[in-house]
Amino acid sequence: MSRLSSAPGRVNLLGEHVDHQGGTVLPVAIHLRTTVRFTPGEAWDITSEGHEPLGPWERYVRAVIEELGEAPEPPSPGRLEITSTVPEGAGLASSAALEVAVAGALSELPSLELARLCRRAENRRVGVPCGLMDQVAAACAIARHALVLDCSTETFFHLPLPEMEMLLFDTGVRRGLGDTPYAERVKEAATPGTPAARHVAEERARVDRAIECLDKGDAKGLGGLMVECHASLRDLYRCSFEEADDLVKRLAVTPGILGARLVGAGWGGSVLALVERGTRLQGGTVIVSDDGLTVRE
Ligand code: GLA
């Protein structure tokens, strides 16, 4: 008998590059998902629709299988059929959605444990020193809510989003985390007095203010914090790039936009904009609107 498991990509309202330093983050699940069907068999047979065999995605799948292999009840082999609508390298945590969907198809672990296992797999077996945000978002986030995750205590709760829409703009610039200065910056962020460490301290304060905004349903306040966050990602954390900066600049003077910023790790990927309800804009994909997680082309 086969088993199905599915996990979403995410955006992050505030708290970029603070998870690896024990900060609090505010990811939101999006409508794009990765689905895995597992059918027990004699040997591992891994296929992914739309991906080249032996593409980088396969490393994440192998990493999860190996990590589960060390669990008290290691999975027995079989066929893994993967389908995904989460674009790779777009800053939407496609690898975490893949890891969590695979782990979910192969184990009965509770969701937070599943997320921890997937992060461990990525840290130890893919060699990316990522924090816990993406995996917990993929395993535990719920529609139209920010997942408030404290990465030092590894505890979370959900806060409803204020009345607004979220628009995603793809810059078209792609990157794989392993090919970026992600690891280098994680080290810098842990070194007091560096620009990256300053970004982390200020971003943590912004997250506290963002939680107050969520409590009050203040979408405008959130938008302002997003703009501050982008400037910090550009100037202090140094993970932005021309296409994202230009897009954010353009959006800043567009009526109806409450705030916009680069989302995810950076060095490529997407810009997230908070938008007043009903604003008509060219381009962009609505990811959270009043009727839930819908898409407007
Ligand atoms: C990537 C990592 C996360 C986090 C973000 C930046 O998505 O996987 O752990 O560090 O970058 O906030």
PDB file of C-alpha atoms and ligand atoms in Angstrom:
ATOM      1  CA  MET A   1       0.000   0.000   0.000  1.00  0.00           C
ATOM      2  CA  SER A   2       1.354   3.445  -0.776  1.00  0.00           C
ATOM      3  CA  ARG A   3       1.507   6.461   1.507  1.00  0.00           C
ATOM      4  CA  LEU A   4       1.089  10.091   0.518  1.00  0.00           C
ATOM      5  CA  SER A   5       2.685  13.039   2.246  1.00  0.00           C
ATOM      6  CA  SER A   6       2.769  16.695   1.320  1.00  0.00           C
ATOM      7  CA  ALA A   7       4.439  19.889   2.612  1.00  0.00           C
ATOM      8  CA  PRO A   8       4.187  23.561   1.586  1.00  0.00           C
ATOM      9  CA  GLY A   9       6.811  26.146   0.685  1.00  0.00           C
ATOM     10  CA  ARG A  10       6.931  29.291   2.820  1.00  0.00           C
ATOM     11  CA  VAL A  11       7.489  32.994   2.865  1.00  0.00           C
ATOM     12  CA  ASN A  12       8.756  34.747   5.977  1.00  0.00           C
ATOM     13  CA  LEU A  13       7.141  37.948   7.251  1.00  0.00           C
ATOM     14  CA  LEU A  14      10.052  39.035   9.430  1.00  0.00           C
ATOM     15  CA  GLY A  15      13.058  37.429  11.099  1.00  0.00           C
ATOM     16  CA  GLU A  16      15.339  36.825   8.129  1.00  0.00           C
ATOM     17  CA  HIS A  17      18.696  35.219   8.945  1.00  0.00           C
ATOM     18  CA  VAL A  18      18.027  35.056  12.661  1.00  0.00           C
ATOM     19  CA  ASP A  19      16.978  31.399  12.997  1.00  0.00           C
ATOM     20  CA  HIS A  20      20.565  30.102  12.973  1.00  0.00           C
ATOM     21  CA  GLN A  21      21.321  32.559  15.818  1.00  0.00           C
ATOM     22  CA  GLY A  22      18.405  31.447  18.016  1.00  0.00           C
ATOM     23  CA  GLY A  23      16.057  34.288  17.049  1.00  0.00           C
ATOM     24  CA  THR A  24      12.299  34.249  16.491  1.00  0.00           C
ATOM     25  CA  VAL A  25      10.924  33.980  12.950  1.00  0.00           C
ATOM     26  CA  LEU A  26       7.475  34.487  11.379  1.00  0.00           C
ATOM     27  CA  PRO A  27       7.065  32.159   8.384  1.00  0.00           C
ATOM     28  CA  VAL A  28       3.756  31.701   6.549  1.00  0.00           C
ATOM     29  CA  ALA A  29       2.875  28.603   4.503  1.00  0.00           C
ATOM     30  CA  ILE A  30       2.121  29.242   0.820  1.00  0.00           C
ATOM     31  CA  HIS A  31      -0.051  27.436  -1.709  1.00  0.00           C
ATOM     32  CA  LEU A  32       2.905  25.838  -3.538  1.00  0.00           C
ATOM     33  CA  ARG A  33       3.596  22.305  -2.270  1.00  0.00           C
ATOM     34  CA  THR A  34       5.698  19.200  -2.660  1.00  0.00           C
ATOM     35  CA  THR A  35       3.954  15.836  -2.584  1.00  0.00           C
ATOM     36  CA  VAL A  36       5.564  12.430  -2.157  1.00  0.00           C
ATOM     37  CA  ARG A  37       4.032   9.009  -2.738  1.00  0.00           C
ATOM     38  CA  PHE A  38       5.877   6.117  -1.114  1.00  0.00           C
ATOM     39  CA  THR A  39       5.292   2.519  -2.199  1.00  0.00           C
ATOM     40  CA  PRO A  40       7.290  -0.177  -0.378  1.00  0.00           C
ATOM     41  CA  GLY A  41       9.565  -2.229  -2.654  1.00  0.00           C
ATOM     42  CA  GLU A  42      12.833  -4.167  -2.944  1.00  0.00           C
ATOM     43  CA  ALA A  43      15.142  -1.170  -3.364  1.00  0.00           C
ATOM     44  CA  TRP A  44      15.073   2.628  -3.404  1.00  0.00           C
ATOM     45  CA  ASP A  45      13.681   4.040  -6.633  1.00  0.00           C
ATOM     46  CA  ILE A  46      13.390   7.825  -6.565  1.00  0.00           C
ATOM     47  CA  THR A  47      11.665   9.819  -9.288  1.00  0.00           C
ATOM     48  CA  SER A  48      10.742  13.473  -9.436  1.00  0.00           C
ATOM     49  CA  GLU A  49       8.431  14.984 -11.991  1.00  0.00           C
ATOM     50  CA  GLY A  50      10.028  17.843 -13.843  1.00  0.00           C
ATOM     51  CA  HIS A  51      13.498  17.304 -12.376  1.00  0.00           C
ATOM     52  CA  GLU A  52      16.553  15.789 -14.025  1.00  0.00           C
ATOM     53  CA  PRO A  53      17.555  12.452 -12.476  1.00  0.00           C
ATOM     54  CA  LEU A  54      20.491  12.950 -10.091  1.00  0.00           C
ATOM     55  CA  GLY A  55      19.759  16.686  -9.841  1.00  0.00           C
ATOM     56  CA  PRO A  56      20.711  18.546  -6.648  1.00  0.00           C
ATOM     57  CA  TRP A  57      17.226  17.798  -5.224  1.00  0.00           C
ATOM     58  CA  GLU A  58      18.173  14.153  -4.917  1.00  0.00           C
ATOM     59  CA  ARG A  59      20.830  14.977  -2.309  1.00  0.00           C
ATOM     60  CA  TYR A  60      18.104  16.214   0.027  1.00  0.00           C
ATOM     61  CA  VAL A  61      16.072  13.058  -0.430  1.00  0.00           C
ATOM     62  CA  ARG A  62      19.111  10.832   0.210  1.00  0.00           C
ATOM     63  CA  ALA A  63      20.047  12.947   3.246  1.00  0.00           C
ATOM     64  CA  VAL A  64      16.618  12.393   4.811  1.00  0.00           C
ATOM     65  CA  ILE A  65      16.689   8.654   4.070  1.00  0.00           C
ATOM     66  CA  GLU A  66      20.144   8.359   5.665  1.00  0.00           C
ATOM     67  CA  GLU A  67      19.127  10.421   8.687  1.00  0.00           C
ATOM     68  CA  LEU A  68      16.008   8.296   9.163  1.00  0.00           C
ATOM     69  CA  GLY A  69      18.272   5.262   8.859  1.00  0.00           C
ATOM     70  CA  GLU A  70      19.768   6.232  12.228  1.00  0.00           C
ATOM     71  CA  ALA A  71      16.324   6.555  13.848  1.00  0.00           C
ATOM     72  CA  PRO A  72      15.051   3.773  16.134  1.00  0.00           C
ATOM     73  CA  GLU A  73      12.809   2.503  13.334  1.00  0.00           C
ATOM     74  CA  PRO A  74      14.671   2.972  10.029  1.00  0.00           C
ATOM     75  CA  PRO A  75      12.504   2.964   6.905  1.00  0.00           C
ATOM     76  CA  SER A  76      12.521  -0.020   4.563  1.00  0.00           C
ATOM     77  CA  PRO A  77      13.140   0.811   0.887  1.00  0.00           C
ATOM     78  CA  GLY A  78      10.668   1.454  -1.863  1.00  0.00           C
ATOM     79  CA  ARG A  79       9.614   3.809  -4.611  1.00  0.00           C
ATOM     80  CA  LEU A  80       9.399   7.550  -3.898  1.00  0.00           C
ATOM     81  CA  GLU A  81       7.441   9.540  -6.469  1.00  0.00           C
ATOM     82  CA  ILE A  82       7.893  13.268  -6.009  1.00  0.00           C
ATOM     83  CA  THR A  83       5.853  16.060  -7.560  1.00  0.00           C
ATOM     84  CA  SER A  84       6.356  19.690  -6.659  1.00  0.00           C
ATOM     85  CA  THR A  85       5.057  23.130  -7.504  1.00  0.00           C
ATOM     86  CA  VAL A  86       7.617  24.907  -5.268  1.00  0.00           C
ATOM     87  CA  PRO A  87      10.226  26.425  -7.606  1.00  0.00           C
ATOM     88  CA  GLU A  88      13.847  25.670  -6.713  1.00  0.00           C
ATOM     89  CA  GLY A  89      16.122  28.570  -5.758  1.00  0.00           C
ATOM     90  CA  ALA A  90      13.226  31.051  -5.540  1.00  0.00           C
ATOM     91  CA  GLY A  91      13.627  31.695  -1.788  1.00  0.00           C
ATOM     92  CA  LEU A  92      10.497  29.692  -0.975  1.00  0.00           C
ATOM     93  CA  ALA A  93      12.203  26.839   0.912  1.00  0.00           C
ATOM     94  CA  SER A  94      11.734  24.162  -1.740  1.00  0.00           C
ATOM     95  CA  SER A  95      14.349  21.910  -0.126  1.00  0.00           C
ATOM     96  CA  ALA A  96      12.613  21.958   3.253  1.00  0.00           C
ATOM     97  CA  ALA A  97       9.249  21.174   1.614  1.00  0.00           C
ATOM     98  CA  LEU A  98      10.943  18.244  -0.131  1.00  0.00           C
ATOM     99  CA  GLU A  99      12.708  17.005   3.015  1.00  0.00           C
ATOM    100  CA  VAL A 100       9.576  17.202   5.156  1.00  0.00           C
ATOM    101  CA  ALA A 101       7.346  15.594   2.506  1.00  0.00           C
ATOM    102  CA  VAL A 102       9.827  12.710   2.122  1.00  0.00           C
ATOM    103  CA  ALA A 103      10.260  12.247   5.880  1.00  0.00           C
ATOM    104  CA  GLY A 104       6.479  12.380   6.320  1.00  0.00           C
ATOM    105  CA  ALA A 105       6.004   9.615   3.762  1.00  0.00           C
ATOM    106  CA  LEU A 106       8.632   7.420   5.412  1.00  0.00           C
ATOM    107  CA  SER A 107       7.979   7.857   9.124  1.00  0.00           C
ATOM    108  CA  GLU A 108       5.345   8.368  11.787  1.00  0.00           C
ATOM    109  CA  LEU A 109       7.334  11.025  13.660  1.00  0.00           C
ATOM    110  CA  PRO A 110       5.360  13.939  15.160  1.00  0.00           C
ATOM    111  CA  SER A 111       5.723  17.088  13.037  1.00  0.00           C
ATOM    112  CA  LEU A 112       8.211  19.042  15.163  1.00  0.00           C
ATOM    113  CA  GLU A 113      10.480  16.014  15.486  1.00  0.00           C
ATOM    114  CA  LEU A 114      10.174  15.456  11.770  1.00  0.00           C
ATOM    115  CA  ALA A 115      11.270  19.052  11.162  1.00  0.00           C
ATOM    116  CA  ARG A 116      14.242  18.684  13.518  1.00  0.00           C
ATOM    117  CA  LEU A 117      15.320  15.488  11.773  1.00  0.00           C
ATOM    118  CA  CYS A 118      15.138  17.183   8.357  1.00  0.00           C
ATOM    119  CA  ARG A 119      17.206  20.133   9.531  1.00  0.00           C
ATOM    120  CA  ARG A 120      19.796  17.728  10.959  1.00  0.00           C
ATOM    121  CA  ALA A 121      19.863  15.899   7.621  1.00  0.00           C
ATOM    122  CA  GLU A 122      20.520  19.173   5.773  1.00  0.00           C
ATOM    123  CA  ASN A 123      23.172  20.328   8.288  1.00  0.00           C
ATOM    124  CA  ARG A 124      25.055  17.032   8.537  1.00  0.00           C
ATOM    125  CA  ARG A 125      24.559  15.393   5.170  1.00  0.00           C
ATOM    126  CA  VAL A 126      24.109  18.234   2.679  1.00  0.00           C
ATOM    127  CA  GLY A 127      26.520  20.494   4.564  1.00  0.00           C
ATOM    128  CA  VAL A 128      24.302  23.602   4.718  1.00  0.00           C
ATOM    129  CA  PRO A 129      24.306  25.126   8.247  1.00  0.00           C
ATOM    130  CA  CYS A 130      20.656  26.258   7.959  1.00  0.00           C
ATOM    131  CA  GLY A 131      18.463  27.117  10.928  1.00  0.00           C
ATOM    132  CA  LEU A 132      15.185  25.432  11.820  1.00  0.00           C
ATOM    133  CA  MET A 133      12.710  27.872  10.248  1.00  0.00           C
ATOM    134  CA  ASP A 134      12.003  26.270   6.873  1.00  0.00           C
ATOM    135  CA  GLN A 135      11.537  22.727   8.125  1.00  0.00           C
ATOM    136  CA  VAL A 136       9.173  23.766  10.929  1.00  0.00           C
ATOM    137  CA  ALA A 137       7.230  25.960   8.505  1.00  0.00           C
ATOM    138  CA  ALA A 138       6.906  23.010   6.100  1.00  0.00           C
ATOM    139  CA  ALA A 139       5.817  20.643   8.876  1.00  0.00           C
ATOM    140  CA  CYS A 140       3.720  22.852  11.166  1.00  0.00           C
ATOM    141  CA  ALA A 141       2.521  26.106   9.519  1.00  0.00           C
ATOM    142  CA  ILE A 142      -1.206  26.627   8.951  1.00  0.00           C
ATOM    143  CA  ALA A 143      -3.021  28.701   6.316  1.00  0.00           C
ATOM    144  CA  ARG A 144      -3.405  32.477   6.825  1.00  0.00           C
ATOM    145  CA  HIS A 145      -1.361  32.427  10.030  1.00  0.00           C
ATOM    146  CA  ALA A 146       2.188  33.406  10.863  1.00  0.00           C
ATOM    147  CA  LEU A 147       4.003  30.636  12.674  1.00  0.00           C
ATOM    148  CA  VAL A 148       5.799  32.341  15.568  1.00  0.00           C
ATOM    149  CA  LEU A 149       8.825  30.090  16.068  1.00  0.00           C
ATOM    150  CA  ASP A 150      11.359  30.747  18.818  1.00  0.00           C
ATOM    151  CA  CYS A 151      14.470  29.031  17.468  1.00  0.00           C
ATOM    152  CA  SER A 152      16.246  28.995  20.852  1.00  0.00           C
ATOM    153  CA  THR A 153      13.525  27.049  22.694  1.00  0.00           C
ATOM    154  CA  GLU A 154      12.206  25.394  19.488  1.00  0.00           C
ATOM    155  CA  THR A 155       8.622  26.189  20.473  1.00  0.00           C
ATOM    156  CA  PHE A 156       5.962  27.862  18.367  1.00  0.00           C
ATOM    157  CA  PHE A 157       2.411  29.193  18.209  1.00  0.00           C
ATOM    158  CA  HIS A 158       0.223  30.620  15.430  1.00  0.00           C
ATOM    159  CA  LEU A 159      -0.997  34.216  14.985  1.00  0.00           C
ATOM    160  CA  PRO A 160      -3.651  35.125  12.385  1.00  0.00           C
ATOM    161  CA  LEU A 161      -2.554  37.503   9.626  1.00  0.00           C
ATOM    162  CA  PRO A 162      -4.120  40.962   9.472  1.00  0.00           C
ATOM    163  CA  GLU A 163      -6.440  41.969   6.660  1.00  0.00           C
ATOM    164  CA  MET A 164      -4.145  42.258   3.620  1.00  0.00           C
ATOM    165  CA  GLU A 165      -2.908  40.336   0.631  1.00  0.00           C
ATOM    166  CA  MET A 166       0.580  39.035   0.103  1.00  0.00           C
ATOM    167  CA  LEU A 167       2.115  39.235  -3.354  1.00  0.00           C
ATOM    168  CA  LEU A 168       5.139  37.343  -4.501  1.00  0.00           C
ATOM    169  CA  PHE A 169       7.401  38.659  -7.266  1.00  0.00           C
ATOM    170  CA  ASP A 170       9.955  36.293  -8.747  1.00  0.00           C
ATOM    171  CA  THR A 171      13.167  38.151  -9.649  1.00  0.00           C
ATOM    172  CA  GLY A 172      14.092  35.247 -11.923  1.00  0.00           C
ATOM    173  CA  VAL A 173      17.546  35.117 -10.292  1.00  0.00           C
ATOM    174  CA  ARG A 174      18.216  31.555  -9.081  1.00  0.00           C
ATOM    175  CA  ARG A 175      20.628  30.134  -6.557  1.00  0.00           C
ATOM    176  CA  GLY A 176      21.161  26.987  -4.538  1.00  0.00           C
ATOM    177  CA  LEU A 177      21.995  27.657  -0.867  1.00  0.00           C
ATOM    178  CA  GLY A 178      25.191  25.628  -1.109  1.00  0.00           C
ATOM    179  CA  ASP A 179      26.481  27.927  -3.868  1.00  0.00           C
ATOM    180  CA  THR A 180      26.012  31.145  -1.886  1.00  0.00           C
ATOM    181  CA  PRO A 181      27.968  32.768   0.989  1.00  0.00           C
ATOM    182  CA  TYR A 182      25.212  31.461   3.343  1.00  0.00           C
ATOM    183  CA  ALA A 183      27.640  29.485   5.562  1.00  0.00           C
ATOM    184  CA  GLU A 184      30.189  32.306   5.624  1.00  0.00           C
ATOM    185  CA  ARG A 185      27.506  34.779   6.738  1.00  0.00           C
ATOM    186  CA  VAL A 186      26.235  32.424   9.477  1.00  0.00           C
ATOM    187  CA  LYS A 187      29.780  32.543  10.927  1.00  0.00           C
ATOM    188  CA  GLU A 188      29.922  36.319  10.616  1.00  0.00           C
ATOM    189  CA  ALA A 189      26.522  36.650  12.298  1.00  0.00           C
ATOM    190  CA  ALA A 190      27.890  34.764  15.308  1.00  0.00           C
ATOM    191  CA  THR A 191      30.836  37.173  15.587  1.00  0.00           C
ATOM    192  CA  PRO A 192      30.010  40.234  17.703  1.00  0.00           C
ATOM    193  CA  GLY A 193      30.655  43.634  16.173  1.00  0.00           C
ATOM    194  CA  THR A 194      30.254  42.515  12.545  1.00  0.00           C
ATOM    195  CA  PRO A 195      27.622  43.949  10.170  1.00  0.00           C
ATOM    196  CA  ALA A 196      25.871  40.553  10.005  1.00  0.00           C
ATOM    197  CA  ALA A 197      25.676  40.395  13.823  1.00  0.00           C
ATOM    198  CA  ARG A 198      24.214  43.909  13.831  1.00  0.00           C
ATOM    199  CA  HIS A 199      21.596  42.806  11.297  1.00  0.00           C
ATOM    200  CA  VAL A 200      20.638  39.897  13.580  1.00  0.00           C
ATOM    201  CA  ALA A 201      20.303  42.117  16.682  1.00  0.00           C
ATOM    202  CA  GLU A 202      18.182  44.705  14.839  1.00  0.00           C
ATOM    203  CA  GLU A 203      16.101  42.077  13.040  1.00  0.00           C
ATOM    204  CA  ARG A 204      15.303  40.401  16.370  1.00  0.00           C
ATOM    205  CA  ALA A 205      13.972  43.733  17.642  1.00  0.00           C
ATOM    206  CA  ARG A 206      11.934  44.101  14.451  1.00  0.00           C
ATOM    207  CA  VAL A 207      10.384  40.671  15.013  1.00  0.00           C
ATOM    208  CA  ASP A 208       9.234  41.773  18.493  1.00  0.00           C
ATOM    209  CA  ARG A 209       7.586  44.811  16.908  1.00  0.00           C
ATOM    210  CA  ALA A 210       6.086  42.629  14.157  1.00  0.00           C
ATOM    211  CA  ILE A 211       4.469  40.364  16.757  1.00  0.00           C
ATOM    212  CA  GLU A 212       2.879  43.482  18.317  1.00  0.00           C
ATOM    213  CA  CYS A 213       1.608  44.452  14.846  1.00  0.00           C
ATOM    214  CA  LEU A 214       0.133  40.968  14.342  1.00  0.00           C
ATOM    215  CA  ASP A 215      -1.540  41.202  17.762  1.00  0.00           C
ATOM    216  CA  LYS A 216      -3.125  44.509  16.748  1.00  0.00           C
ATOM    217  CA  GLY A 217      -3.928  43.470  13.163  1.00  0.00           C
ATOM    218  CA  ASP A 218      -1.695  46.312  11.960  1.00  0.00           C
ATOM    219  CA  ALA A 219      -0.766  45.463   8.351  1.00  0.00           C
ATOM    220  CA  LYS A 220       0.676  48.938   7.721  1.00  0.00           C
ATOM    221  CA  GLY A 221       3.054  48.603  10.646  1.00  0.00           C
ATOM    222  CA  LEU A 222       4.186  45.223   9.323  1.00  0.00           C
ATOM    223  CA  GLY A 223       4.812  46.743   5.892  1.00  0.00           C
ATOM    224  CA  GLY A 224       7.066  49.424   7.400  1.00  0.00           C
ATOM    225  CA  LEU A 225       9.114  46.756   9.186  1.00  0.00           C
ATOM    226  CA  MET A 226       9.496  44.826   5.912  1.00  0.00           C
ATOM    227  CA  VAL A 227      11.014  47.907   4.284  1.00  0.00           C
ATOM    228  CA  GLU A 228      13.493  48.292   7.178  1.00  0.00           C
ATOM    229  CA  CYS A 229      14.325  44.601   6.918  1.00  0.00           C
ATOM    230  CA  HIS A 230      15.136  44.879   3.222  1.00  0.00           C
ATOM    231  CA  ALA A 231      17.549  47.762   3.830  1.00  0.00           C
ATOM    232  CA  SER A 232      19.294  45.695   6.488  1.00  0.00           C
ATOM    233  CA  LEU A 233      19.524  42.598   4.264  1.00  0.00           C
ATOM    234  CA  ARG A 234      21.028  44.813   1.557  1.00  0.00           C
ATOM    235  CA  ASP A 235      23.456  46.887   3.643  1.00  0.00           C
ATOM    236  CA  LEU A 236      24.345  44.772   6.679  1.00  0.00           C
ATOM    237  CA  TYR A 237      23.696  41.127   5.867  1.00  0.00           C
ATOM    238  CA  ARG A 238      24.680  41.720   2.219  1.00  0.00           C
ATOM    239  CA  CYS A 239      22.478  39.035   0.697  1.00  0.00           C
ATOM    240  CA  SER A 240      20.442  41.213  -1.681  1.00  0.00           C
ATOM    241  CA  PHE A 241      21.124  41.833  -5.373  1.00  0.00           C
ATOM    242  CA  GLU A 242      20.322  44.405  -8.026  1.00  0.00           C
ATOM    243  CA  GLU A 243      17.082  42.884  -9.362  1.00  0.00           C
ATOM    244  CA  ALA A 244      15.591  42.596  -5.858  1.00  0.00           C
ATOM    245  CA  ASP A 245      16.694  46.107  -4.843  1.00  0.00           C
ATOM    246  CA  ASP A 246      15.171  47.585  -8.026  1.00  0.00           C
ATOM    247  CA  LEU A 247      11.916  45.715  -7.520  1.00  0.00           C
ATOM    248  CA  VAL A 248      11.639  46.793  -3.872  1.00  0.00           C
ATOM    249  CA  LYS A 249      12.361  50.410  -4.884  1.00  0.00           C
ATOM    250  CA  ARG A 250       9.632  50.304  -7.536  1.00  0.00           C
ATOM    251  CA  LEU A 251       7.124  48.704  -5.178  1.00  0.00           C
ATOM    252  CA  ALA A 252       7.866  51.312  -2.487  1.00  0.00           C
ATOM    253  CA  VAL A 253       6.298  54.032  -4.690  1.00  0.00           C
ATOM    254  CA  THR A 254       3.390  51.900  -5.922  1.00  0.00           C
ATOM    255  CA  PRO A 255      -0.019  52.841  -4.463  1.00  0.00           C
ATOM    256  CA  GLY A 256      -1.509  50.111  -2.293  1.00  0.00           C
ATOM    257  CA  ILE A 257       1.824  48.517  -1.368  1.00  0.00           C
ATOM    258  CA  LEU A 258       2.384  48.491   2.397  1.00  0.00           C
ATOM    259  CA  GLY A 259       5.954  47.198   2.224  1.00  0.00           C
ATOM    260  CA  ALA A 260       8.181  44.820   0.287  1.00  0.00           C
ATOM    261  CA  ARG A 261      11.410  42.973   0.806  1.00  0.00           C
ATOM    262  CA  LEU A 262      13.629  40.172  -0.403  1.00  0.00           C
ATOM    263  CA  VAL A 263      12.421  36.933   1.167  1.00  0.00           C
ATOM    264  CA  GLY A 264      14.349  33.787   2.149  1.00  0.00           C
ATOM    265  CA  ALA A 265      18.103  33.366   2.157  1.00  0.00           C
ATOM    266  CA  GLY A 266      18.787  35.840  -0.657  1.00  0.00           C
ATOM    267  CA  TRP A 267      21.432  35.997  -3.395  1.00  0.00           C
ATOM    268  CA  GLY A 268      18.506  35.191  -5.706  1.00  0.00           C
ATOM    269  CA  GLY A 269      14.817  34.398  -5.366  1.00  0.00           C
ATOM    270  CA  SER A 270      11.681  36.387  -4.713  1.00  0.00           C
ATOM    271  CA  VAL A 271      10.369  39.655  -3.311  1.00  0.00           C
ATOM    272  CA  LEU A 272       7.399  39.541  -0.967  1.00  0.00           C
ATOM    273  CA  ALA A 273       5.028  42.519  -0.852  1.00  0.00           C
ATOM    274  CA  LEU A 274       2.234  43.244   1.617  1.00  0.00           C
ATOM    275  CA  VAL A 275      -0.644  44.832  -0.241  1.00  0.00           C
ATOM    276  CA  GLU A 276      -3.858  46.586   0.726  1.00  0.00           C
ATOM    277  CA  ARG A 277      -6.836  44.396  -0.035  1.00  0.00           C
ATOM    278  CA  GLY A 278      -8.208  44.687  -3.558  1.00  0.00           C
ATOM    279  CA  THR A 279      -5.230  46.631  -4.960  1.00  0.00           C
ATOM    280  CA  ARG A 280      -4.864  46.055  -8.687  1.00  0.00           C
ATOM    281  CA  LEU A 281      -1.280  45.542  -9.782  1.00  0.00           C
ATOM    282  CA  GLN A 282       0.477  44.155 -12.794  1.00  0.00           C
ATOM    283  CA  GLY A 283       2.510  41.023 -12.175  1.00  0.00           C
ATOM    284  CA  GLY A 284       3.007  39.155  -8.947  1.00  0.00           C
ATOM    285  CA  THR A 285       1.186  36.131  -7.614  1.00  0.00           C
ATOM    286  CA  VAL A 286      -1.233  36.513  -4.720  1.00  0.00           C
ATOM    287  CA  ILE A 287      -0.298  33.975  -2.102  1.00  0.00           C
ATOM    288  CA  VAL A 288      -2.560  34.963   0.760  1.00  0.00           C
ATOM    289  CA  SER A 289      -5.864  36.629   0.092  1.00  0.00           C
ATOM    290  CA  ASP A 290      -9.098  36.807   1.993  1.00  0.00           C
ATOM    291  CA  ASP A 291     -10.362  33.486   0.810  1.00  0.00           C
ATOM    292  CA  GLY A 292      -7.307  31.622   2.032  1.00  0.00           C
ATOM    293  CA  LEU A 293      -4.284  30.551   0.055  1.00  0.00           C
ATOM    294  CA  THR A 294      -5.276  31.357  -3.509  1.00  0.00           C
ATOM    295  CA  VAL A 295      -3.457  32.282  -6.654  1.00  0.00           C
ATOM    296  CA  ARG A 296      -4.228  35.183  -8.948  1.00  0.00           C
ATOM    297  CA  GLU A 297      -2.332  34.937 -12.210  1.00  0.00           C
TER     298      GLU A 297
HETATM  299  C1  GLA B   1      17.299  29.724   4.367  1.00  0.00           C
HETATM  300  C2  GLA B   1      17.594  28.764   5.525  1.00  0.00           C
HETATM  301  C3  GLA B   1      16.840  29.196   6.781  1.00  0.00           C
HETATM  302  C4  GLA B   1      17.035  30.684   7.097  1.00  0.00           C
HETATM  303  C5  GLA B   1      16.780  31.525   5.859  1.00  0.00           C
HETATM  304  C6  GLA B   1      17.088  32.988   6.073  1.00  0.00           C
HETATM  305  O1  GLA B   1      15.977  29.620   3.953  1.00  0.00           O
HETATM  306  O2  GLA B   1      17.258  27.455   5.197  1.00  0.00           O
HETATM  307  O3  GLA B   1      17.239  28.384   7.874  1.00  0.00           O
HETATM  308  O4  GLA B   1      18.294  30.913   7.647  1.00  0.00           O
HETATM  309  O5  GLA B   1      17.558  31.063   4.758  1.00  0.00           O
HETATM  310  O6  GLA B   1      16.238  33.538   7.036  1.00  0.00           O
END
